Amino acid sequence: MSAMVMFAVTLLVFAAVIYRRLRQAGFAIATASAVTLLTSAQAGIFCSVGGLWLALGVCAIVLAAAEFSTRDNVRSLIALGGSLSAIQLVNPAGGAVAALLLPVAMSRTGAMLGYGRLILLLFAPAVTAVLLASLYWFFHFNSAEIVSSFAQPAVSWQSAALVPVPRYFTLFFFLPAVAAFAPLIWREDRPTALKAVFAVMIAIVIAEFAVSFMATRSVALDIAFAAPTTAVAISCWPLRWRKAVPVLAVSGVSLAASWLLLFLG
Amino acid sequence: MERGHLLEKIEERFRARMARDAAFGLHRAEPHLSARYVITLGQCIVFAAIALTAAFAFSLAGPTMSVLTVTILALAFLANVIFRAALVWVGADLGSEAPVAANESLPRYTIIVAMYREANMVAELVKALRAIDYPVRLLDIHLVLEADDDETLLAVAALKLSAPFEVVRVPRGAPRTKPRACNYALNFARGEFVVIYDAEDRPEPDQLRKAVAQFRASAPDVACFQARLNFYNARRNWLTAIFSLDYGLWFDFLLPGLDKLGVPMPLGGTSNHLRTSVLREIDGWDPFNVTEDADLGIRLAEKGYRVSILNSTTFEEASHTLPNWTRQRSRWLKGYMQTWLVHMRNPARLIRNVGWRGFLAFQLFVGGTVISALVNPLLWAVFLASQLGLISISNAEGQAAIAAISLFTLILGNAFFTYLIMLGCYRRGWLDLVPSGLGAFVYWGLISFAGYRGLIQLFTRPFHWEKTIHGFGDEGSMQ
């Protein structure tokens, strides 16, 4: 399969997941479609197949975290643990650190209770980390290398995204998502699902910043986090906020900021 | 004439015949579904042919065959684990709360409790049965005792029980198993439905009402409802804690998963609510099968009936000592081997009766339970032997492949098993038990030991019923 086809297929899957989530959250077809388009057009998503996979992985984590915080059941627990495991295939070090940080971040937001759940949540990511480390140790197998081999530009203009960035710049990539968490500041009855998505973002920011000290990272893999986080955060907004104007405004600002940051980077 | 006297007269007159039917009724009616003979000639020939072919292939291409054998074992091992993971996902759906039937729709309900040398359990059992919320006039409770079990007979007599309790004395005879006793007692059952409890059981008080409501709401082909089981002494020690996780996984996730998929479900040992007419139609339980419950679930499926899960729990006493636990688990695994052998006597018939999906689920669940218990130590042995240089095959790449396959399977299999067993407590919210699940790889070792013990017994004492001792007390609390 050519890089372009793989890119198109993955982008379609990503867009479908985002659209479904927004529709489930009660958004009108027009609004959901517009937000999906604005999200799918973000710089991080358009950079490379590798970046897109990472966005898909982050999308799975935030969706599972939102579900887990509102419906405490086995499926959402497995989904969250599983997505934290899967992200390590794309980004081993960052994924492992984020998995470790997530329960702490979720506890701070009140979305995580008790050591039993903590063990259950961390077990799958911990085993994945051990398995990946063993595979690397015994067989020199590195899943991230395989992913980065896919993270080549599908079209010529994408090559700009593969430029290494200074480590402090990682933090800026999360700025576009910040507006999506406005209800956490402005409302007293903060939605639990939104708190959980926020916890995921905090964990990823810290993990990415920590990992950027260990290895040079390209914009392609760093910038992809913001898009799914923004879209899922919007889907967790309180009902009164779910109107076309603020939703499209946040999505539009996020889109513009992502491209601006890409070229500044 | 009073019912008690009438029963005595009938029993006197027909005792020998009823005892004979209890032991050999199924074998007479459908010998191909009876575990009276462990293995058929046809199965012996098939197994011998496989062994001879493998030996021949080993002599021709040893290294390749070694890798192939380890790969097949690993695949069988992983298939069972992955199937269980899929069942957990499917069975995790909470479903709706079971309705409770009102008084006017209640039929007569038979409760059968087979006991042997359990005098110490009688008082607690009667207390638990009296706690059941069901009109006494509609209950038909049979305490089934072996005729020579004087100790338990005396304990029951001392309680001077009256209706709805009746004592059924099972004449001496072989095989001395619980299903034979239950078959004998089935002659006296008057209820539209019948449920089996063990002496240490504490069913939730509204369980019979829930079962009636579920039977009334379901199609006539649903012949049985299996209530969920767990333990009231789960927190006694590590073994009871992990056993409780194991039960939680089995009854809260795996069996509901099989139910949702609509494939054959092996019943658990107690709290099986059955339509009495169907049970009689299929000649009751197989007295030669030491997991007659598992066999009954598959036999019902073969006869076109369905088994479903009842959203009500019966609490039992978990074995808290290793010897007691090992005896129980050996019997279960031996019974699963019997069940697999019986229903695989004619694979084509099984496929015809339960379909391809059911057939595959039977292989993965019933066969897989045995295979995973037996293969786990083999893979450990292969991996350790390859690392210690005890396996020497001419092909160096083959040797490395064997080590890699066994290690990968062990890590993945044990990790999956540990994770799934820890999830076992989730539906009940018993999350304090989760850390005990981290020792699941040790628990799996114990299961393997019990599996090999069961395998040996399958050929040395196939119908021997290893008694699980109950009545150690639970510090008086329902946890």
XYZ file of C-alpha atoms in Angstrom:
744
model
C 0.000 0.000 0.000
C 1.460 3.344 -0.943
C 2.090 5.981 1.726
C -0.631 8.174 0.284
C -3.302 5.450 0.412
C -2.306 4.455 3.944
C -2.504 8.090 4.949
C -5.967 8.533 3.405
C -7.356 5.360 5.009
C -6.007 6.237 8.473
C -7.318 9.784 8.155
C -10.775 8.450 7.281
C -10.750 6.172 10.337
C -9.664 9.050 12.548
C -12.349 11.361 11.145
C -15.019 8.679 11.567
C -14.080 8.154 15.234
C -14.200 11.895 15.948
C -17.492 12.356 14.084
C -19.130 9.423 15.901
C -18.047 10.781 19.264
C -19.433 14.242 18.492
C -22.735 12.822 17.272
C -23.001 10.655 20.392
C -22.457 13.810 22.436
C -25.539 15.301 20.786
C -24.018 17.676 18.250
C -25.989 18.398 15.070
C -24.771 16.761 11.858
C -23.533 20.092 10.441
C -21.613 21.043 13.600
C -20.161 17.557 14.024
C -19.066 17.484 10.390
C -17.491 20.950 10.624
C -15.584 20.110 13.819
C -14.437 16.825 12.299
C -13.130 18.633 9.229
C -11.363 21.323 11.271
C -9.824 18.649 13.508
C -8.719 16.430 10.628
C -7.107 19.419 8.913
C -4.853 20.203 11.873
C -1.153 20.382 11.176
C -0.355 17.431 13.433
C -2.759 15.200 11.563
C -1.536 16.226 8.125
C 2.166 15.857 8.906
C 2.646 12.127 8.364
C 1.122 8.699 8.732
C 3.186 8.243 11.911
C 1.765 11.431 13.386
C -1.718 10.391 12.378
C -1.299 7.011 14.084
C -0.156 8.794 17.189
C -3.234 11.024 17.017
C -5.415 7.937 16.669
C -3.712 6.403 19.721
C -4.210 9.555 21.779
C -7.791 9.693 20.583
C -8.343 6.152 21.921
C -6.837 7.145 25.283
C -8.922 10.280 25.756
C -12.114 8.521 24.671
C -11.441 5.630 27.049
C -10.521 8.000 29.893
C -13.733 9.985 29.390
C -15.768 6.769 29.337
C -13.974 5.316 32.375
C -14.548 8.455 34.443
C -18.288 8.447 33.788
C -19.048 4.735 33.535
C -16.961 2.647 35.867
C -17.120 -0.689 34.084
C -14.769 -3.404 32.900
C -14.940 -2.502 29.231
C -13.866 1.100 29.757
C -11.094 -0.063 32.100
C -9.816 -2.545 29.506
C -10.119 0.096 26.774
C -8.087 2.606 28.778
C -5.401 0.079 29.742
C -5.347 -1.259 26.186
C -4.992 2.160 24.579
C -2.181 3.046 27.005
C -0.487 -0.174 25.900
C -1.065 0.451 22.193
C 0.363 3.968 22.278
C 3.677 2.471 23.391
C 4.017 0.718 20.050
C 4.035 4.138 18.383
C 5.901 6.044 21.050
C 7.517 3.597 23.534
C 9.137 5.945 26.043
C 6.482 8.667 25.916
C 3.674 6.148 26.069
C 5.142 4.369 29.081
C 5.722 7.609 30.990
C 2.236 8.880 30.127
C 0.713 5.589 31.324
C 2.512 5.957 34.641
C 1.469 9.579 35.039
C -2.156 9.176 34.046
C -3.467 7.612 37.280
C -1.788 10.403 39.258
C -3.307 13.053 37.004
C -6.704 11.348 37.120
C -6.578 11.100 40.900
C -5.922 14.813 41.060
C -9.057 15.419 39.049
C -11.081 12.938 41.121
C -11.570 10.498 38.274
C -9.509 7.655 39.751
C -10.158 5.876 43.043
C -8.396 3.113 44.951
C -5.323 0.954 44.465
C -7.323 -1.931 42.979
C -8.239 0.133 39.940
C -4.715 1.530 39.820
C -3.222 -1.966 39.520
C -5.791 -2.982 36.927
C -5.201 0.170 34.916
C -1.421 -0.018 34.955
C -1.045 -3.764 34.511
C -1.496 -3.920 30.723
C 0.758 -0.888 29.975
C 3.404 -2.237 32.376
C 3.419 -5.664 30.711
C 3.593 -3.998 27.294
C 6.583 -1.952 28.427
C 8.309 -5.108 29.709
C 7.467 -6.987 26.516
C 8.766 -4.178 24.276
C 11.914 -3.865 26.368
C 12.442 -7.648 26.167
C 11.909 -7.653 22.417
C 14.445 -4.855 22.070
C 16.895 -6.529 24.430
C 16.747 -10.013 22.929
C 15.857 -9.377 19.299
C 16.700 -5.656 18.771
C 13.074 -5.145 17.754
C 12.010 -1.501 17.951
C 8.397 -0.799 17.117
C 8.963 2.973 17.096
C 11.537 2.579 14.336
C 9.003 0.724 12.255
C 6.480 3.487 12.861
C 8.979 6.220 12.047
C 9.745 4.436 8.798
C 6.105 5.096 7.941
C 6.415 8.667 9.184
C 7.896 9.785 5.915
C 6.186 12.627 4.088
C 3.317 11.339 1.999
C 3.487 14.492 -0.090
C 6.393 16.858 -0.546
C 5.133 19.732 1.609
C 4.941 17.420 4.617
C 8.720 17.319 4.847
C 8.618 20.575 6.818
C 7.068 18.677 9.684
C 10.013 16.325 10.050
C 12.364 19.048 11.216
C 13.631 18.372 14.777
C 12.412 20.911 17.298
C 13.978 22.311 20.500
C 12.650 20.558 23.590
C 10.820 23.533 25.152
C 8.811 23.808 21.967
C 6.949 20.601 22.870
C 4.918 22.570 25.388
C 3.614 24.957 22.745
C 2.023 22.147 20.784
C -0.554 21.744 23.507
C -1.577 25.390 23.497
C -4.206 24.890 20.772
C -6.024 22.431 23.038
C -6.171 24.746 26.035
C -9.302 26.620 24.941
C -11.223 23.361 24.836
C -10.871 23.070 28.607
C -12.480 26.447 29.342
C -15.457 24.859 31.165
C -13.031 23.577 33.800
C -12.247 27.201 34.694
C -15.592 28.859 34.100
C -18.012 26.341 35.533
C -18.420 25.136 39.103
C -20.001 21.800 38.133
C -17.084 20.677 35.990
C -17.896 17.632 33.839
C -16.042 14.531 35.079
C -15.339 13.301 31.549
C -13.723 16.628 30.698
C -11.576 16.380 33.823
C -10.431 12.950 32.681
C -9.518 14.234 29.202
C -7.653 17.087 30.876
C -5.796 14.545 33.027
C -4.741 12.684 29.895
C -3.445 15.911 28.359
C -1.468 16.786 31.487
C 0.066 13.291 31.552
C 0.994 13.493 27.878
C 2.469 16.994 28.200
C 4.702 15.953 31.082
C 5.661 12.682 29.390
C 6.478 14.349 26.098
C 8.504 17.051 27.796
C 10.415 14.433 29.789
C 11.039 12.310 26.706
C 12.246 15.293 24.695
C 15.287 15.407 27.009
C 16.172 11.835 26.036
C 15.838 12.030 22.273
C 15.486 14.520 19.493
C 11.865 14.568 18.404
C 10.369 15.718 15.174
C 7.414 18.064 14.903
C 5.602 15.284 13.068
C 5.272 13.153 16.166
C 4.821 15.907 18.735
C 2.258 18.100 17.117
C -0.279 15.303 16.597
C -1.445 15.197 20.219
C -3.502 18.345 20.239
C -6.120 17.561 17.595
C -7.902 14.549 19.151
C -7.595 16.024 22.650
C -9.356 19.211 21.498
C -12.159 17.407 19.671
C -12.896 14.944 22.484
C -12.711 17.717 25.091
C -15.352 19.647 23.136
C -17.557 16.545 23.080
C -17.398 16.508 26.891
C -18.551 20.089 27.307
C -21.614 20.820 29.405
C -24.831 20.863 27.363
C -25.270 24.639 27.547
C -21.890 25.146 25.882
C -22.503 22.823 22.961
C -23.502 25.498 20.502
C -22.145 25.898 17.010
C -20.410 29.258 17.499
C -18.158 28.511 20.501
C -17.456 24.991 19.269
C -16.434 26.113 15.798
C -14.497 29.055 17.225
C -12.398 26.801 19.446
C -11.862 24.272 16.646
C -10.906 27.049 14.218
C -8.471 28.701 16.624
C -6.948 25.325 17.334
C -6.529 24.623 13.624
C -4.915 27.998 12.924
C -2.604 27.718 15.922
C -1.451 24.250 14.901
C -0.300 25.414 11.442
C 1.226 28.567 12.848
C 3.216 26.544 15.369
C 4.316 24.100 12.706
C 5.896 26.795 10.610
C 7.326 28.634 13.614
C 8.845 25.321 14.711
C -51.923 -42.074 54.028
C -49.422 -39.296 54.713
C -47.011 -38.300 51.915
C -44.034 -39.371 54.032
C -45.375 -42.885 54.512
C -46.398 -43.118 50.894
C -42.885 -42.174 49.813
C -41.443 -44.801 52.138
C -43.680 -47.460 50.620
C -42.791 -46.450 47.082
C -39.141 -46.352 47.976
C -39.316 -49.804 49.554
C -41.057 -51.240 46.530
C -38.921 -49.620 43.824
C -35.636 -48.924 45.629
C -33.529 -51.389 43.665
C -34.948 -50.316 40.331
C -34.565 -46.602 41.073
C -30.992 -47.147 42.219
C -30.211 -49.073 39.068
C -31.765 -46.351 36.903
C -29.906 -43.638 38.800
C -26.619 -45.318 37.989
C -27.227 -46.754 34.540
C -30.265 -44.976 33.122
C -28.327 -42.632 30.854
C -25.909 -45.334 29.785
C -28.790 -47.620 28.844
C -30.662 -44.909 26.939
C -27.742 -43.152 25.260
C -24.476 -45.009 25.793
C -22.604 -42.617 23.492
C -23.300 -39.757 25.944
C -22.290 -41.638 29.069
C -18.818 -41.414 30.605
C -19.051 -45.019 31.828
C -16.260 -45.859 29.400
C -13.481 -43.287 29.583
C -12.262 -43.651 26.044
C -13.688 -45.486 23.064
C -11.817 -47.816 20.741
C -12.130 -45.275 17.929
C -10.577 -42.556 20.080
C -7.745 -44.931 21.070
C -7.038 -45.585 17.396
C -7.051 -41.853 16.550
C -4.730 -40.973 19.446
C -2.408 -43.867 18.591
C -2.329 -42.793 14.937
C -1.417 -39.220 15.920
C 1.327 -40.477 18.251
C 2.751 -42.831 15.618
C 2.683 -40.154 12.905
C 4.430 -37.704 15.227
C 7.073 -40.302 16.165
C 7.667 -41.072 12.487
C 7.935 -37.382 11.618
C 10.352 -36.817 14.516
C 12.584 -39.597 13.246
C 12.653 -38.002 9.776
C 12.917 -34.314 10.688
C 13.582 -33.931 14.404
C 14.481 -30.206 14.589
C 11.565 -29.113 12.410
C 9.150 -31.303 14.336
C 10.453 -29.927 17.653
C 9.737 -26.367 16.529
C 6.375 -27.436 15.096
C 5.360 -29.207 18.317
C 6.255 -26.227 20.497
C 4.424 -23.923 18.073
C 1.279 -26.070 18.167
C 1.376 -26.183 21.974
C 1.899 -22.421 22.126
C -0.954 -21.752 19.714
C -3.336 -24.015 21.641
C -2.305 -22.291 24.861
C -2.749 -18.776 23.463
C -6.023 -19.608 21.704
C -7.595 -20.488 25.038
C -6.307 -17.323 26.696
C -7.404 -15.075 23.823
C -10.830 -16.730 23.693
C -11.223 -16.046 27.397
C -10.231 -12.413 26.882
C -12.878 -12.135 24.156
C -15.449 -13.737 26.478
C -14.619 -11.212 29.205
C -15.278 -8.380 26.759
C -18.552 -9.903 25.557
C -19.663 -10.949 29.042
C -18.801 -7.607 30.627
C -22.124 -6.131 29.559
C -24.002 -5.751 32.821
C -27.444 -6.400 31.330
C -30.618 -5.623 33.175
C -31.455 -6.537 36.749
C -33.349 -9.829 36.937
C -37.055 -9.373 37.755
C -38.614 -11.091 40.773
C -41.755 -13.201 40.315
C -44.847 -12.282 42.355
C -46.634 -14.809 44.612
C -49.516 -15.576 42.263
C -47.245 -16.858 39.484
C -45.086 -19.131 41.595
C -45.014 -22.854 40.823
C -43.827 -25.685 43.053
C -40.026 -25.627 43.221
C -37.828 -28.592 44.060
C -34.520 -28.112 45.833
C -32.091 -31.031 45.854
C -29.102 -31.005 48.186
C -26.876 -34.063 47.979
C -24.690 -34.528 51.058
C -22.100 -37.029 52.124
C -20.322 -36.961 55.475
C -21.330 -33.370 56.070
C -23.012 -33.606 59.462
C -21.300 -30.393 60.492
C -23.009 -28.525 57.648
C -26.598 -29.583 58.249
C -27.686 -26.856 60.662
C -26.198 -24.055 58.539
C -27.703 -25.523 55.397
C -31.193 -25.706 56.881
C -30.818 -22.124 58.059
C -29.820 -20.975 54.556
C -32.697 -22.881 52.942
C -35.191 -21.458 55.429
C -33.965 -17.975 54.509
C -35.158 -18.453 50.921
C -38.021 -16.117 50.138
C -40.545 -18.553 48.665
C -43.906 -19.815 49.956
C -43.201 -22.870 52.104
C -46.208 -24.760 50.720
C -44.658 -24.536 47.241
C -41.217 -25.722 48.271
C -40.143 -29.337 47.884
C -36.766 -29.718 49.548
C -34.879 -33.024 49.375
C -31.863 -33.624 51.550
C -30.225 -36.518 49.740
C -28.055 -38.712 51.931
C -26.219 -41.969 51.376
C -27.965 -44.789 53.247
C -24.787 -45.690 55.130
C -23.864 -42.120 56.090
C -25.077 -42.541 59.675
C -23.366 -39.434 60.944
C -25.198 -37.056 58.579
C -28.448 -39.000 58.885
C -28.286 -38.564 62.651
C -27.528 -34.857 62.350
C -30.550 -34.379 60.083
C -32.777 -36.495 62.324
C -31.736 -34.409 65.324
C -33.255 -31.310 63.693
C -36.689 -33.030 63.481
C -37.407 -31.409 60.149
C -40.928 -31.264 58.790
C -42.363 -30.173 55.423
C -41.092 -28.903 53.069
C -37.978 -30.895 54.050
C -37.773 -34.544 53.074
C -34.880 -36.917 53.520
C -33.984 -39.218 50.629
C -31.746 -42.187 51.466
C -29.716 -43.341 48.478
C -29.048 -47.103 48.561
C -25.435 -48.214 48.505
C -24.059 -48.738 45.061
C -21.543 -47.708 42.486
C -20.513 -45.226 41.349
C -20.787 -43.335 44.629
C -21.091 -39.894 43.117
C -23.224 -36.811 43.584
C -24.959 -37.191 40.196
C -26.083 -40.695 41.056
C -27.580 -39.380 44.305
C -29.266 -36.519 42.424
C -30.691 -38.923 39.831
C -32.149 -41.026 42.615
C -33.684 -37.946 44.247
C -35.119 -36.781 40.924
C -37.661 -39.618 41.238
C -39.244 -37.747 44.150
C -39.132 -34.228 42.684
C -42.586 -32.656 42.394
C -41.622 -29.150 41.310
C -42.013 -27.634 37.866
C -38.433 -26.483 38.338
C -35.568 -28.054 40.195
C -32.398 -26.514 41.587
C -29.256 -28.169 42.906
C -27.468 -26.731 45.902
C -24.453 -27.915 47.856
C -24.421 -28.274 51.611
C -22.374 -25.135 52.172
C -24.428 -22.930 49.817
C -26.067 -19.672 50.811
C -28.236 -18.572 47.906
C -29.547 -15.030 47.811
C -33.047 -15.202 49.301
C -34.884 -14.089 46.146
C -33.044 -16.473 43.826
C -35.952 -18.868 43.211
C -38.334 -15.996 42.470
C -35.815 -14.547 40.019
C -35.408 -17.932 38.365
C -39.187 -18.318 37.973
C -39.464 -14.842 36.454
C -36.629 -15.609 34.032
C -38.116 -18.966 33.033
C -41.500 -17.337 32.438
C -39.924 -14.593 30.314
C -37.767 -16.910 28.211
C -38.459 -19.278 25.344
C -39.316 -22.926 26.107
C -35.944 -24.050 24.780
C -34.168 -22.326 27.685
C -33.907 -25.361 29.915
C -31.582 -24.082 32.577
C -30.443 -20.959 34.388
C -27.056 -20.947 36.060
C -26.851 -18.592 39.027
C -23.582 -16.773 39.661
C -21.330 -18.293 42.330
C -18.796 -16.741 44.648
C -17.436 -17.190 48.159
C -18.375 -15.805 51.532
C -14.887 -16.459 52.904
C -12.935 -14.838 50.049
C -10.733 -12.835 52.394
C -9.621 -15.718 54.596
C -6.197 -16.167 52.942
C -4.422 -15.760 49.598
C -5.802 -19.017 48.216
C -9.429 -18.105 48.963
C -8.858 -14.600 47.583
C -7.477 -15.776 44.261
C -10.036 -18.594 44.131
C -12.709 -15.925 44.518
C -11.154 -13.933 41.664
C -11.132 -17.115 39.591
C -14.822 -17.724 40.354
C -15.611 -14.070 39.634
C -13.942 -14.386 36.247
C -15.770 -17.645 35.516
C -19.303 -16.802 36.666
C -19.386 -13.019 36.177
C -17.641 -12.839 32.809
C -16.808 -16.096 31.009
C -20.135 -17.906 31.373
C -22.146 -14.731 30.606
C -19.879 -14.367 27.552
C -20.770 -17.889 26.396
C -24.425 -17.084 27.089
C -24.253 -13.950 24.916
C -22.545 -15.848 22.107
C -25.242 -18.525 22.281
C -22.775 -21.418 22.447
C -22.751 -24.494 24.756
C -22.109 -23.593 28.381
C -20.674 -26.038 30.937
C -22.691 -25.566 34.117
C -21.047 -24.788 37.448
C -21.350 -27.237 40.319
C -24.341 -25.753 42.072
C -27.316 -23.418 41.700
C -28.362 -24.913 38.365
C -32.075 -24.125 37.959
C -33.650 -26.596 35.530
C -37.009 -27.424 34.033
C -37.785 -30.762 35.726
C -39.485 -32.154 32.625
C -36.420 -31.495 30.468
C -34.098 -32.980 33.059
C -36.178 -36.188 33.106
C -36.379 -36.210 29.320
C -32.597 -36.273 28.988
C -32.165 -38.930 31.717
C -30.803 -36.605 34.391
C -27.138 -36.333 35.208
C -24.350 -38.643 34.097
C -23.379 -40.517 37.299
C -20.038 -41.533 35.808
C -18.929 -37.990 35.069
C -17.272 -36.242 38.020
C -18.274 -32.836 36.609
C -21.788 -33.915 35.797
C -22.824 -30.259 35.766
C -20.419 -29.300 32.967
C -21.488 -32.363 31.015
C -25.181 -31.551 31.537
C -24.693 -28.065 30.058
C -23.128 -29.514 26.908
C -25.683 -32.346 26.710
C -28.527 -29.829 26.909
C -26.961 -27.936 24.003
C -26.625 -31.176 22.040
C -30.339 -31.800 22.595
C -31.240 -28.352 21.283
C -31.776 -26.625 24.630
C -30.181 -23.423 25.833
C -28.585 -22.483 29.139
C -28.560 -18.918 30.389
C -27.186 -16.933 33.304
C -29.339 -15.912 36.260
C -28.393 -12.586 37.772
C -28.395 -13.840 41.368
C -25.529 -15.120 43.475
C -25.058 -18.193 45.619
C -22.257 -17.823 48.117
C -20.167 -20.885 48.905
C -17.226 -21.763 51.076
C -13.871 -21.654 49.283
C -11.319 -24.342 50.047
C -8.705 -22.548 52.070
C -6.105 -25.300 52.330
C -3.956 -26.504 49.488
C -4.748 -30.247 49.784
C -8.499 -29.591 49.847
C -8.271 -27.156 46.928
C -6.091 -29.582 44.935
C -8.557 -32.441 45.420
C -11.416 -30.267 44.223
C -9.551 -28.860 41.209
C -8.231 -32.314 40.207
C -11.791 -33.586 40.128
C -12.964 -30.627 38.058
C -10.202 -31.031 35.498
C -10.685 -34.798 35.371
C -14.379 -34.150 34.779
C -13.614 -31.692 31.991
C -11.419 -34.364 30.361
C -14.292 -36.861 30.673
C -16.719 -34.328 29.224
C -14.434 -33.545 26.291
C -13.844 -37.232 25.549
C -17.557 -38.068 25.721
C -18.701 -35.305 23.405
C -15.794 -35.792 21.007
C -16.611 -39.464 20.424
C -18.395 -38.326 17.334
C -17.244 -34.825 16.308
C -19.549 -34.790 13.288
C -22.563 -35.348 15.544
C -21.415 -32.587 17.877
C -21.058 -30.144 14.950
C -24.485 -31.169 13.663
C -26.057 -30.604 17.079
C -24.380 -27.393 18.229
C -23.109 -25.886 14.970
C -19.594 -24.826 14.020
C -19.541 -21.911 16.442
C -20.654 -24.104 19.311
C -18.146 -26.770 18.347
C -15.297 -24.261 18.269
C -16.367 -22.734 21.584
C -16.492 -26.230 23.117
C -12.930 -26.937 21.955
C -11.617 -23.601 23.197
C -13.474 -23.527 26.493
C -13.758 -27.122 27.672
C -10.758 -28.517 25.797
C -8.814 -25.283 26.254
C -9.263 -25.309 30.026
C -7.569 -28.708 30.179
C -4.933 -27.866 27.569
C -3.898 -24.607 29.237
C -3.506 -26.395 32.576
C -1.391 -29.159 31.062
C 0.669 -27.109 28.594
C 1.745 -24.313 30.961
C 4.400 -26.388 32.824
C 5.504 -27.986 29.554
C 6.327 -24.576 28.098
C 8.198 -23.617 31.258
C 10.132 -26.880 31.053
C 10.943 -26.362 27.359
C 12.105 -22.796 27.937
C 14.252 -23.668 30.964
C 15.700 -26.726 29.251
C 16.597 -24.680 26.179
C 18.316 -22.080 28.365
C 20.213 -24.706 30.354
C 21.363 -26.448 27.190
C 19.391 -29.592 27.986
C 17.658 -29.494 24.620
C 20.167 -30.193 21.939
C 19.041 -30.183 18.359
C 21.374 -29.942 15.426
C 19.704 -26.860 14.004
C 20.813 -23.777 16.012
C 18.074 -21.627 14.521
C 15.508 -24.206 15.568
C 16.839 -24.168 19.118
C 16.571 -20.356 19.247
C 13.052 -20.512 17.785
C 11.938 -22.970 20.486
C 13.284 -20.686 23.221
C 11.697 -17.588 21.674
C 8.281 -19.188 21.098
C 8.066 -20.665 24.587
C 9.221 -17.422 26.248
C 6.853 -15.241 24.227
C 3.915 -17.556 24.934
C 4.710 -17.733 28.626
C 4.981 -13.957 29.045
C 1.876 -13.241 27.003
C -0.155 -16.157 28.369
C 0.705 -15.520 32.004
C 0.165 -11.772 31.612
C -3.264 -12.302 30.048
C -4.193 -14.872 32.680
C -3.113 -12.565 35.517
C -4.970 -9.592 34.062
C -8.159 -11.539 33.445
C -8.156 -13.110 36.877
C -7.667 -9.693 38.509
C -10.670 -8.404 36.563
C -12.725 -11.171 38.180
C -13.628 -9.001 41.158
C -14.722 -5.958 39.183
C -18.428 -6.622 38.834
C -18.768 -7.073 42.596
C -16.491 -4.140 43.384
C -14.249 -6.368 45.530
C -11.200 -4.397 44.402
C -9.278 -5.123 47.600
C -8.759 -8.644 46.171
C -6.894 -7.339 43.102
C -3.361 -7.556 44.611
C -3.912 -11.268 45.311
C -4.370 -11.723 41.570
C -0.778 -10.678 40.960
C 0.195 -14.165 42.135
C -1.858 -15.751 39.348
C 1.179 -17.376 37.771
C 1.671 -19.359 41.000
C -2.038 -20.205 40.990
C -1.720 -21.416 37.419
C 1.114 -23.664 38.542
C -1.211 -25.143 41.154
C -3.905 -25.644 38.508
C -1.355 -27.460 36.349
C -0.419 -29.738 39.236
C -4.097 -30.509 39.799
C -4.490 -31.053 36.044
C -1.809 -33.731 35.895
C -3.227 -35.334 39.026
C -6.622 -35.400 37.344
C -5.106 -36.843 34.172
C -3.516 -39.710 36.083
C -6.773 -40.357 37.937
C -8.678 -40.376 34.656
C -7.005 -43.680 33.883
C -6.531 -45.059 37.386
C -9.754 -44.015 39.177
C -12.002 -42.365 36.577
C -15.198 -42.269 38.655
C -13.602 -41.587 42.023
C -15.284 -38.535 43.555
C -12.659 -36.644 45.521
C -14.571 -35.158 48.395
C -14.100 -31.461 49.125
C -14.260 -30.885 52.851
C -16.399 -27.955 53.953
C -17.430 -26.444 57.228
C -14.252 -24.759 58.383
C -16.240 -21.696 59.330
C -16.090 -18.231 57.898
C -15.620 -16.168 61.041
C -19.361 -15.735 61.009
C -19.527 -13.007 58.415
C -20.867 -12.748 54.902
C -18.296 -10.532 53.260
